Amino acid sequence: MTNERLDLDKPLWDLNSFTGRWKYFAWMTDFRTCVVSESALLAAKNLCEQYRLGKEPADTTREQIIYAKKLYESAFHPDTGDLQNVFGRMSFQVPGGMAITGAMLQFYRTTQAVVFWQWVNQSFNALVNYTNRNANSPITTSQLGVAYVSATVAAMITAIGCKSFWEKRANPLMAFAAVKGISQVVISRIVMCAPGMLILPPIMEKLEKYAWMQRIKPMHAPIQIMMCGISLSVMVPTACALFPQNCFIKTTTLQRWEPENYELLKKNCEGGAIPAYLYFNKGL
């Protein structure tokens, strides 16, 4: 390769700016990568590893390396390097989210439909959360189970209550957490789905009053799904770009709220200065 070598551990855009993060996540969450075969993904990972060692094939182009980097970052976990479940990848947010959100907006007239689609939605959210978790923070099976059941039950109760009170479409429930990383992820997820859940329903209600829409009732669901897809195509990278991927907290904050972990940090830093800030991957 004649061009200047890439640093595969660094992003192609400046992630300190919103514009740079938006471009990066639009590139990394490209839903077309979901249909790439597992063998092609593993080949991309292998090419990246070869490139880091300077042992890539002689005829490898810069474009091939960039595409391999794209496939690797879209399909493999940044902490473990493991291949992620395709349905839990952020690149699956557009096709998966548009189908589920469209169904939630279309099939809301019966309690059974609300319960079913809220369960599907929360199950999908749980899979996405687990797939994109910070793998350096251990979590037990029981913790996963409690979180899944709690979120699902809460969403169903809230959705049924809203349906009964407002006689409107149901919105998924998302709980805020005090932890900085989780809070930012929650805010991002709300921003991601808010336009589809809040703006599309009144648009569809307006359109459904027209005679031409009455004549194509079987197309209402596909139309809503398509509109959700358009919304998510823009909102997925927008939501992911709201906050920097690598967050930090002051060491004094850890000392105040988690003294046991602070003592562990002091032990690990024995003989050296304790850092003023601690950096971590907030997950997606």
mmCIF file of C-alpha atoms in Angstrom:
data_model
loop_
_atom_site.group_PDB
_atom_site.id
_atom_site.type_symbol
_atom_site.label_atom_id
_atom_site.label_comp_id
_atom_site.label_asym_id
_atom_site.label_seq_id
_atom_site.Cartn_x
_atom_site.Cartn_y
_atom_site.Cartn_z
ATOM 1 C CA MET A 1 0.000 0.000 0.000
ATOM 2 C CA THR A 2 1.466 3.334 -1.035
ATOM 3 C CA ASN A 3 -0.750 5.636 1.034
ATOM 4 C CA GLU A 4 -0.059 6.599 4.621
ATOM 5 C CA ARG A 5 -0.971 3.766 6.950
ATOM 6 C CA LEU A 6 -4.112 3.998 9.027
ATOM 7 C CA ASP A 7 -4.211 3.652 12.786
ATOM 8 C CA LEU A 8 -7.033 1.142 13.156
ATOM 9 C CA ASP A 9 -7.393 1.964 16.838
ATOM 10 C CA LYS A 10 -8.320 5.553 16.027
ATOM 11 C CA PRO A 11 -11.604 6.697 14.434
ATOM 12 C CA LEU A 12 -11.695 8.203 10.964
ATOM 13 C CA TRP A 13 -13.429 11.309 12.317
ATOM 14 C CA ASP A 14 -12.928 13.624 15.273
ATOM 15 C CA LEU A 15 -15.124 12.189 18.028
ATOM 16 C CA ASN A 16 -14.721 15.296 20.153
ATOM 17 C CA SER A 17 -17.320 17.046 17.993
ATOM 18 C CA PHE A 18 -20.959 16.131 17.427
ATOM 19 C CA THR A 19 -20.492 16.272 13.649
ATOM 20 C CA GLY A 20 -17.566 13.885 13.803
ATOM 21 C CA ARG A 21 -19.461 11.467 16.040
ATOM 22 C CA TRP A 22 -22.518 11.640 13.765
ATOM 23 C CA LYS A 23 -20.454 10.766 10.702
ATOM 24 C CA TYR A 24 -18.770 7.931 12.577
ATOM 25 C CA PHE A 25 -21.987 6.358 13.843
ATOM 26 C CA ALA A 26 -23.753 6.802 10.499
ATOM 27 C CA TRP A 27 -20.829 4.873 9.001
ATOM 28 C CA MET A 28 -20.628 2.265 11.756
ATOM 29 C CA THR A 29 -24.384 1.598 12.112
ATOM 30 C CA ASP A 30 -24.960 1.142 8.372
ATOM 31 C CA PHE A 31 -27.762 -1.449 8.306
ATOM 32 C CA ARG A 32 -26.360 -3.002 5.134
ATOM 33 C CA THR A 33 -23.627 -4.609 7.232
ATOM 34 C CA CYS A 34 -26.293 -6.800 8.858
ATOM 35 C CA VAL A 35 -26.504 -8.983 5.752
ATOM 36 C CA VAL A 36 -22.750 -9.529 5.492
ATOM 37 C CA SER A 37 -21.959 -13.202 6.069
ATOM 38 C CA GLU A 38 -20.149 -14.398 9.173
ATOM 39 C CA SER A 39 -17.250 -15.641 7.067
ATOM 40 C CA ALA A 40 -16.851 -12.181 5.515
ATOM 41 C CA LEU A 41 -16.939 -10.568 8.968
ATOM 42 C CA LEU A 42 -14.278 -12.935 10.279
ATOM 43 C CA ALA A 43 -12.205 -12.261 7.164
ATOM 44 C CA ALA A 44 -12.493 -8.520 7.856
ATOM 45 C CA LYS A 45 -11.338 -9.066 11.440
ATOM 46 C CA ASN A 46 -8.417 -11.148 10.215
ATOM 47 C CA LEU A 47 -7.435 -8.467 7.693
ATOM 48 C CA CYS A 48 -7.476 -5.829 10.441
ATOM 49 C CA GLU A 49 -5.254 -8.007 12.616
ATOM 50 C CA GLN A 50 -2.861 -8.582 9.723
ATOM 51 C CA TYR A 51 -2.777 -4.862 8.962
ATOM 52 C CA ARG A 52 -1.883 -4.013 12.557
ATOM 53 C CA LEU A 53 1.111 -6.334 12.230
ATOM 54 C CA GLY A 54 2.026 -4.995 8.804
ATOM 55 C CA LYS A 55 1.418 -8.415 7.257
ATOM 56 C CA GLU A 56 -1.596 -7.689 5.051
ATOM 57 C CA PRO A 57 -1.522 -8.942 1.423
ATOM 58 C CA ALA A 58 0.615 -6.758 -0.829
ATOM 59 C CA ASP A 59 -2.273 -5.790 -3.110
ATOM 60 C CA THR A 60 -4.517 -4.609 -0.252
ATOM 61 C CA THR A 61 -5.983 -1.160 -0.889
ATOM 62 C CA ARG A 62 -6.768 1.600 1.586
ATOM 63 C CA GLU A 63 -10.462 1.264 0.726
ATOM 64 C CA GLN A 64 -10.386 -2.434 1.627
ATOM 65 C CA ILE A 65 -8.827 -1.657 4.993
ATOM 66 C CA ILE A 66 -11.410 1.031 5.728
ATOM 67 C CA TYR A 67 -14.246 -1.331 4.786
ATOM 68 C CA ALA A 68 -12.745 -4.102 6.927
ATOM 69 C CA LYS A 69 -12.528 -1.639 9.821
ATOM 70 C CA LYS A 70 -16.178 -0.727 9.260
ATOM 71 C CA LEU A 71 -17.282 -4.361 9.328
ATOM 72 C CA TYR A 72 -15.178 -5.081 12.392
ATOM 73 C CA GLU A 73 -16.466 -2.126 14.399
ATOM 74 C CA SER A 74 -20.080 -2.755 13.406
ATOM 75 C CA ALA A 75 -20.094 -6.461 14.253
ATOM 76 C CA PHE A 76 -17.521 -7.151 16.983
ATOM 77 C CA HIS A 77 -17.665 -6.055 20.606
ATOM 78 C CA PRO A 78 -15.102 -3.311 21.324
ATOM 79 C CA ASP A 79 -14.141 -4.768 24.719
ATOM 80 C CA THR A 80 -14.101 -8.515 24.095
ATOM 81 C CA GLY A 81 -13.577 -8.692 20.335
ATOM 82 C CA ASP A 82 -16.354 -11.296 20.138
ATOM 83 C CA LEU A 83 -18.740 -11.424 17.191
ATOM 84 C CA GLN A 84 -22.032 -9.887 18.302
ATOM 85 C CA ASN A 85 -25.483 -11.324 17.757
ATOM 86 C CA VAL A 86 -26.735 -9.703 14.556
ATOM 87 C CA PHE A 87 -30.072 -8.720 16.136
ATOM 88 C CA GLY A 88 -28.331 -6.925 18.983
ATOM 89 C CA ARG A 89 -25.949 -4.850 16.892
ATOM 90 C CA MET A 90 -26.512 -1.114 16.587
ATOM 91 C CA SER A 91 -26.473 -1.608 12.823
ATOM 92 C CA PHE A 92 -29.688 -3.632 13.240
ATOM 93 C CA GLN A 93 -31.464 -0.727 14.956
ATOM 94 C CA VAL A 94 -32.965 0.567 11.712
ATOM 95 C CA PRO A 95 -34.487 -2.680 10.356
ATOM 96 C CA GLY A 96 -35.336 -4.051 13.800
ATOM 97 C CA GLY A 97 -36.570 -0.796 15.266
ATOM 98 C CA MET A 98 -38.650 0.172 12.240
ATOM 99 C CA ALA A 99 -40.454 -3.169 12.240
ATOM 100 C CA ILE A 100 -41.199 -3.159 15.969
ATOM 101 C CA THR A 101 -42.062 0.539 16.242
ATOM 102 C CA GLY A 102 -44.258 0.345 13.169
ATOM 103 C CA ALA A 103 -46.091 -2.637 14.637
ATOM 104 C CA MET A 104 -46.523 -0.891 18.007
ATOM 105 C CA LEU A 105 -48.020 2.140 16.289
ATOM 106 C CA GLN A 106 -50.289 0.111 14.036
ATOM 107 C CA PHE A 107 -51.509 -2.647 16.356
ATOM 108 C CA TYR A 108 -52.582 -0.820 19.502
ATOM 109 C CA ARG A 109 -56.345 -1.212 19.576
ATOM 110 C CA THR A 110 -56.516 -4.276 21.835
ATOM 111 C CA THR A 111 -54.872 -4.906 25.188
ATOM 112 C CA GLN A 112 -53.506 -8.221 23.915
ATOM 113 C CA ALA A 113 -51.767 -6.475 21.022
ATOM 114 C CA VAL A 114 -50.303 -3.817 23.324
ATOM 115 C CA VAL A 115 -48.965 -6.449 25.732
ATOM 116 C CA PHE A 116 -47.490 -8.572 22.945
ATOM 117 C CA TRP A 117 -45.702 -5.755 21.147
ATOM 118 C CA GLN A 118 -44.440 -4.230 24.393
ATOM 119 C CA TRP A 119 -42.967 -7.619 25.244
ATOM 120 C CA VAL A 120 -41.350 -7.836 21.800
ATOM 121 C CA ASN A 121 -40.031 -4.279 22.128
ATOM 122 C CA GLN A 122 -38.559 -4.788 25.596
ATOM 123 C CA SER A 123 -37.042 -8.117 24.584
ATOM 124 C CA PHE A 124 -35.380 -6.407 21.643
ATOM 125 C CA ASN A 125 -34.164 -3.573 23.880
ATOM 126 C CA ALA A 126 -32.768 -6.071 26.380
ATOM 127 C CA LEU A 127 -30.869 -7.878 23.628
ATOM 128 C CA VAL A 128 -29.452 -4.601 22.290
ATOM 129 C CA ASN A 129 -28.473 -3.459 25.793
ATOM 130 C CA TYR A 130 -26.715 -6.729 26.557
ATOM 131 C CA THR A 131 -24.972 -6.908 23.195
ATOM 132 C CA ASN A 132 -23.615 -3.352 23.497
ATOM 133 C CA ARG A 133 -22.879 -3.421 27.226
ATOM 134 C CA ASN A 134 -19.577 -2.427 28.773
ATOM 135 C CA ALA A 135 -18.115 -5.931 28.982
ATOM 136 C CA ASN A 136 -15.541 -4.813 31.547
ATOM 137 C CA SER A 137 -18.334 -4.441 34.106
ATOM 138 C CA PRO A 138 -19.391 -7.919 35.267
ATOM 139 C CA ILE A 139 -23.094 -8.746 35.419
ATOM 140 C CA THR A 140 -24.704 -11.938 36.657
ATOM 141 C CA THR A 141 -27.449 -13.975 35.034
ATOM 142 C CA SER A 142 -29.804 -13.146 37.903
ATOM 143 C CA GLN A 143 -29.171 -9.418 37.435
ATOM 144 C CA LEU A 144 -29.953 -9.754 33.739
ATOM 145 C CA GLY A 145 -33.141 -11.646 34.518
ATOM 146 C CA VAL A 146 -34.348 -9.124 37.087
ATOM 147 C CA ALA A 147 -33.610 -6.200 34.754
ATOM 148 C CA TYR A 148 -35.421 -7.871 31.843
ATOM 149 C CA VAL A 149 -38.516 -8.832 33.831
ATOM 150 C CA SER A 150 -38.707 -5.448 35.572
ATOM 151 C CA ALA A 151 -38.418 -3.467 32.340
ATOM 152 C CA THR A 152 -40.904 -5.672 30.510
ATOM 153 C CA VAL A 153 -43.535 -5.651 33.254
ATOM 154 C CA ALA A 154 -43.151 -1.900 33.795
ATOM 155 C CA ALA A 155 -43.495 -1.228 30.073
ATOM 156 C CA MET A 156 -46.621 -3.379 29.805
ATOM 157 C CA ILE A 157 -48.289 -1.775 32.824
ATOM 158 C CA THR A 158 -47.448 1.715 31.619
ATOM 159 C CA ALA A 159 -48.594 0.990 28.077
ATOM 160 C CA ILE A 160 -51.909 -0.487 29.196
ATOM 161 C CA GLY A 161 -52.454 2.410 31.581
ATOM 162 C CA CYS A 162 -51.750 4.971 28.869
ATOM 163 C CA LYS A 163 -54.028 3.147 26.464
ATOM 164 C CA SER A 164 -56.878 3.138 28.936
ATOM 165 C CA PHE A 165 -56.406 6.747 29.995
ATOM 166 C CA TRP A 166 -55.548 8.421 26.722
ATOM 167 C CA GLU A 167 -56.962 5.894 24.278
ATOM 168 C CA LYS A 168 -53.859 6.593 22.274
ATOM 169 C CA ARG A 169 -50.873 4.612 21.080
ATOM 170 C CA ALA A 170 -48.521 3.153 23.648
ATOM 171 C CA ASN A 171 -45.028 4.488 24.286
ATOM 172 C CA PRO A 172 -42.182 2.283 25.550
ATOM 173 C CA LEU A 173 -41.014 2.994 29.109
ATOM 174 C CA MET A 174 -37.373 3.735 29.792
ATOM 175 C CA ALA A 175 -36.093 4.300 33.313
ATOM 176 C CA PHE A 176 -33.435 6.838 34.149
ATOM 177 C CA ALA A 177 -30.447 5.819 36.203
ATOM 178 C CA ALA A 178 -28.118 7.888 38.289
ATOM 179 C CA VAL A 179 -24.953 6.426 36.842
ATOM 180 C CA LYS A 180 -23.466 8.757 34.239
ATOM 181 C CA GLY A 181 -22.894 6.208 31.491
ATOM 182 C CA ILE A 182 -26.288 4.545 31.869
ATOM 183 C CA SER A 183 -28.013 7.924 32.006
ATOM 184 C CA GLN A 184 -26.435 8.985 28.738
ATOM 185 C CA VAL A 185 -27.366 5.705 27.066
ATOM 186 C CA VAL A 186 -30.961 6.066 28.265
ATOM 187 C CA ILE A 187 -31.172 9.635 26.963
ATOM 188 C CA SER A 188 -29.742 8.513 23.634
ATOM 189 C CA ARG A 189 -32.290 5.709 23.332
ATOM 190 C CA ILE A 190 -35.150 8.110 24.072
ATOM 191 C CA VAL A 191 -33.923 10.552 21.440
ATOM 192 C CA MET A 192 -33.546 7.654 19.021
ATOM 193 C CA CYS A 193 -37.160 6.516 19.236
ATOM 194 C CA ALA A 194 -38.955 9.735 20.220
ATOM 195 C CA PRO A 195 -39.634 11.101 16.704
ATOM 196 C CA GLY A 196 -41.109 7.803 15.574
ATOM 197 C CA MET A 197 -43.267 7.395 18.668
ATOM 198 C CA LEU A 198 -44.383 11.011 19.093
ATOM 199 C CA ILE A 199 -44.467 12.554 15.620
ATOM 200 C CA LEU A 200 -45.584 9.704 13.362
ATOM 201 C CA PRO A 201 -48.865 8.879 15.199
ATOM 202 C CA PRO A 202 -50.482 12.313 14.638
ATOM 203 C CA ILE A 203 -49.214 12.294 11.053
ATOM 204 C CA MET A 204 -50.837 8.922 10.416
ATOM 205 C CA GLU A 205 -54.051 9.974 12.156
ATOM 206 C CA LYS A 206 -54.207 12.983 9.867
ATOM 207 C CA LEU A 207 -53.510 10.925 6.754
ATOM 208 C CA GLU A 208 -56.039 8.224 7.665
ATOM 209 C CA LYS A 209 -58.856 10.770 7.356
ATOM 210 C CA TYR A 210 -58.276 11.147 3.633
ATOM 211 C CA ALA A 211 -60.354 9.046 1.262
ATOM 212 C CA TRP A 212 -57.330 7.768 -0.647
ATOM 213 C CA MET A 213 -55.856 6.418 2.597
ATOM 214 C CA GLN A 214 -59.139 4.722 3.429
ATOM 215 C CA ARG A 215 -58.893 2.845 0.138
ATOM 216 C CA ILE A 216 -55.474 1.390 0.967
ATOM 217 C CA LYS A 217 -55.949 0.233 4.565
ATOM 218 C CA PRO A 218 -53.776 -2.885 4.054
ATOM 219 C CA MET A 219 -50.897 -0.508 3.280
ATOM 220 C CA HIS A 220 -51.160 1.438 6.541
ATOM 221 C CA ALA A 221 -48.778 -0.855 8.427
ATOM 222 C CA PRO A 222 -46.127 -0.910 5.661
ATOM 223 C CA ILE A 223 -46.375 2.884 5.381
ATOM 224 C CA GLN A 224 -45.817 3.318 9.125
ATOM 225 C CA ILE A 225 -42.900 0.892 9.074
ATOM 226 C CA MET A 226 -41.332 2.747 6.147
ATOM 227 C CA MET A 227 -41.750 6.089 7.923
ATOM 228 C CA CYS A 228 -40.184 4.620 11.075
ATOM 229 C CA GLY A 229 -37.272 3.387 8.986
ATOM 230 C CA ILE A 230 -36.678 6.848 7.542
ATOM 231 C CA SER A 231 -36.809 8.355 11.024
ATOM 232 C CA LEU A 232 -34.422 5.794 12.514
ATOM 233 C CA SER A 233 -31.964 6.150 9.631
ATOM 234 C CA VAL A 234 -31.377 9.703 10.825
ATOM 235 C CA MET A 235 -31.981 9.304 14.549
ATOM 236 C CA VAL A 236 -29.762 6.267 15.232
ATOM 237 C CA PRO A 237 -26.486 8.079 14.426
ATOM 238 C CA THR A 238 -27.882 11.287 15.926
ATOM 239 C CA ALA A 239 -28.698 9.618 19.243
ATOM 240 C CA CYS A 240 -25.415 7.724 19.373
ATOM 241 C CA ALA A 241 -23.520 10.954 18.688
ATOM 242 C CA LEU A 242 -25.104 12.967 21.510
ATOM 243 C CA PHE A 243 -22.409 12.022 24.009
ATOM 244 C CA PRO A 244 -18.758 11.003 23.619
ATOM 245 C CA GLN A 245 -18.299 7.242 23.579
ATOM 246 C CA ASN A 246 -15.487 7.385 26.130
ATOM 247 C CA CYS A 247 -16.718 9.047 29.318
ATOM 248 C CA PHE A 248 -14.887 9.972 32.484
ATOM 249 C CA ILE A 249 -15.566 10.613 36.144
ATOM 250 C CA LYS A 250 -13.444 12.291 38.768
ATOM 251 C CA THR A 251 -11.578 9.984 41.106
ATOM 252 C CA THR A 252 -12.981 12.013 43.994
ATOM 253 C CA THR A 253 -16.468 10.998 42.865
ATOM 254 C CA LEU A 254 -15.479 7.348 43.109
ATOM 255 C CA GLN A 255 -13.989 7.996 46.540
ATOM 256 C CA ARG A 256 -17.229 9.567 47.750
ATOM 257 C CA TRP A 257 -19.767 7.126 46.378
ATOM 258 C CA GLU A 258 -17.830 3.856 46.082
ATOM 259 C CA PRO A 259 -15.136 3.847 48.770
ATOM 260 C CA GLU A 260 -14.499 0.111 48.368
ATOM 261 C CA ASN A 261 -13.669 0.512 44.681
ATOM 262 C CA TYR A 262 -11.589 3.569 45.496
ATOM 263 C CA GLU A 263 -9.511 1.508 47.912
ATOM 264 C CA LEU A 264 -9.090 -1.108 45.181
ATOM 265 C CA LEU A 265 -7.923 1.638 42.824
ATOM 266 C CA LYS A 266 -5.379 2.818 45.396
ATOM 267 C CA LYS A 267 -4.111 -0.727 45.730
ATOM 268 C CA ASN A 268 -3.744 -1.107 41.962
ATOM 269 C CA CYS A 269 -1.915 2.227 41.800
ATOM 270 C CA GLU A 270 0.469 1.306 44.591
ATOM 271 C CA GLY A 271 3.773 3.012 44.000
ATOM 272 C CA GLY A 272 2.250 5.450 41.524
ATOM 273 C CA ALA A 273 0.019 8.499 41.495
ATOM 274 C CA ILE A 274 -3.740 7.977 41.567
ATOM 275 C CA PRO A 275 -5.216 9.445 38.352
ATOM 276 C CA ALA A 276 -7.478 12.471 38.670
ATOM 277 C CA TYR A 277 -9.975 11.019 36.183
ATOM 278 C CA LEU A 278 -11.193 7.538 35.314
ATOM 279 C CA TYR A 279 -12.198 6.818 31.722
ATOM 280 C CA PHE A 280 -14.662 4.188 30.549
ATOM 281 C CA ASN A 281 -16.657 3.071 27.520
ATOM 282 C CA LYS A 282 -20.275 3.986 28.238
ATOM 283 C CA GLY A 283 -21.643 1.383 25.823
ATOM 284 C CA LEU A 284 -24.389 1.993 23.287
#
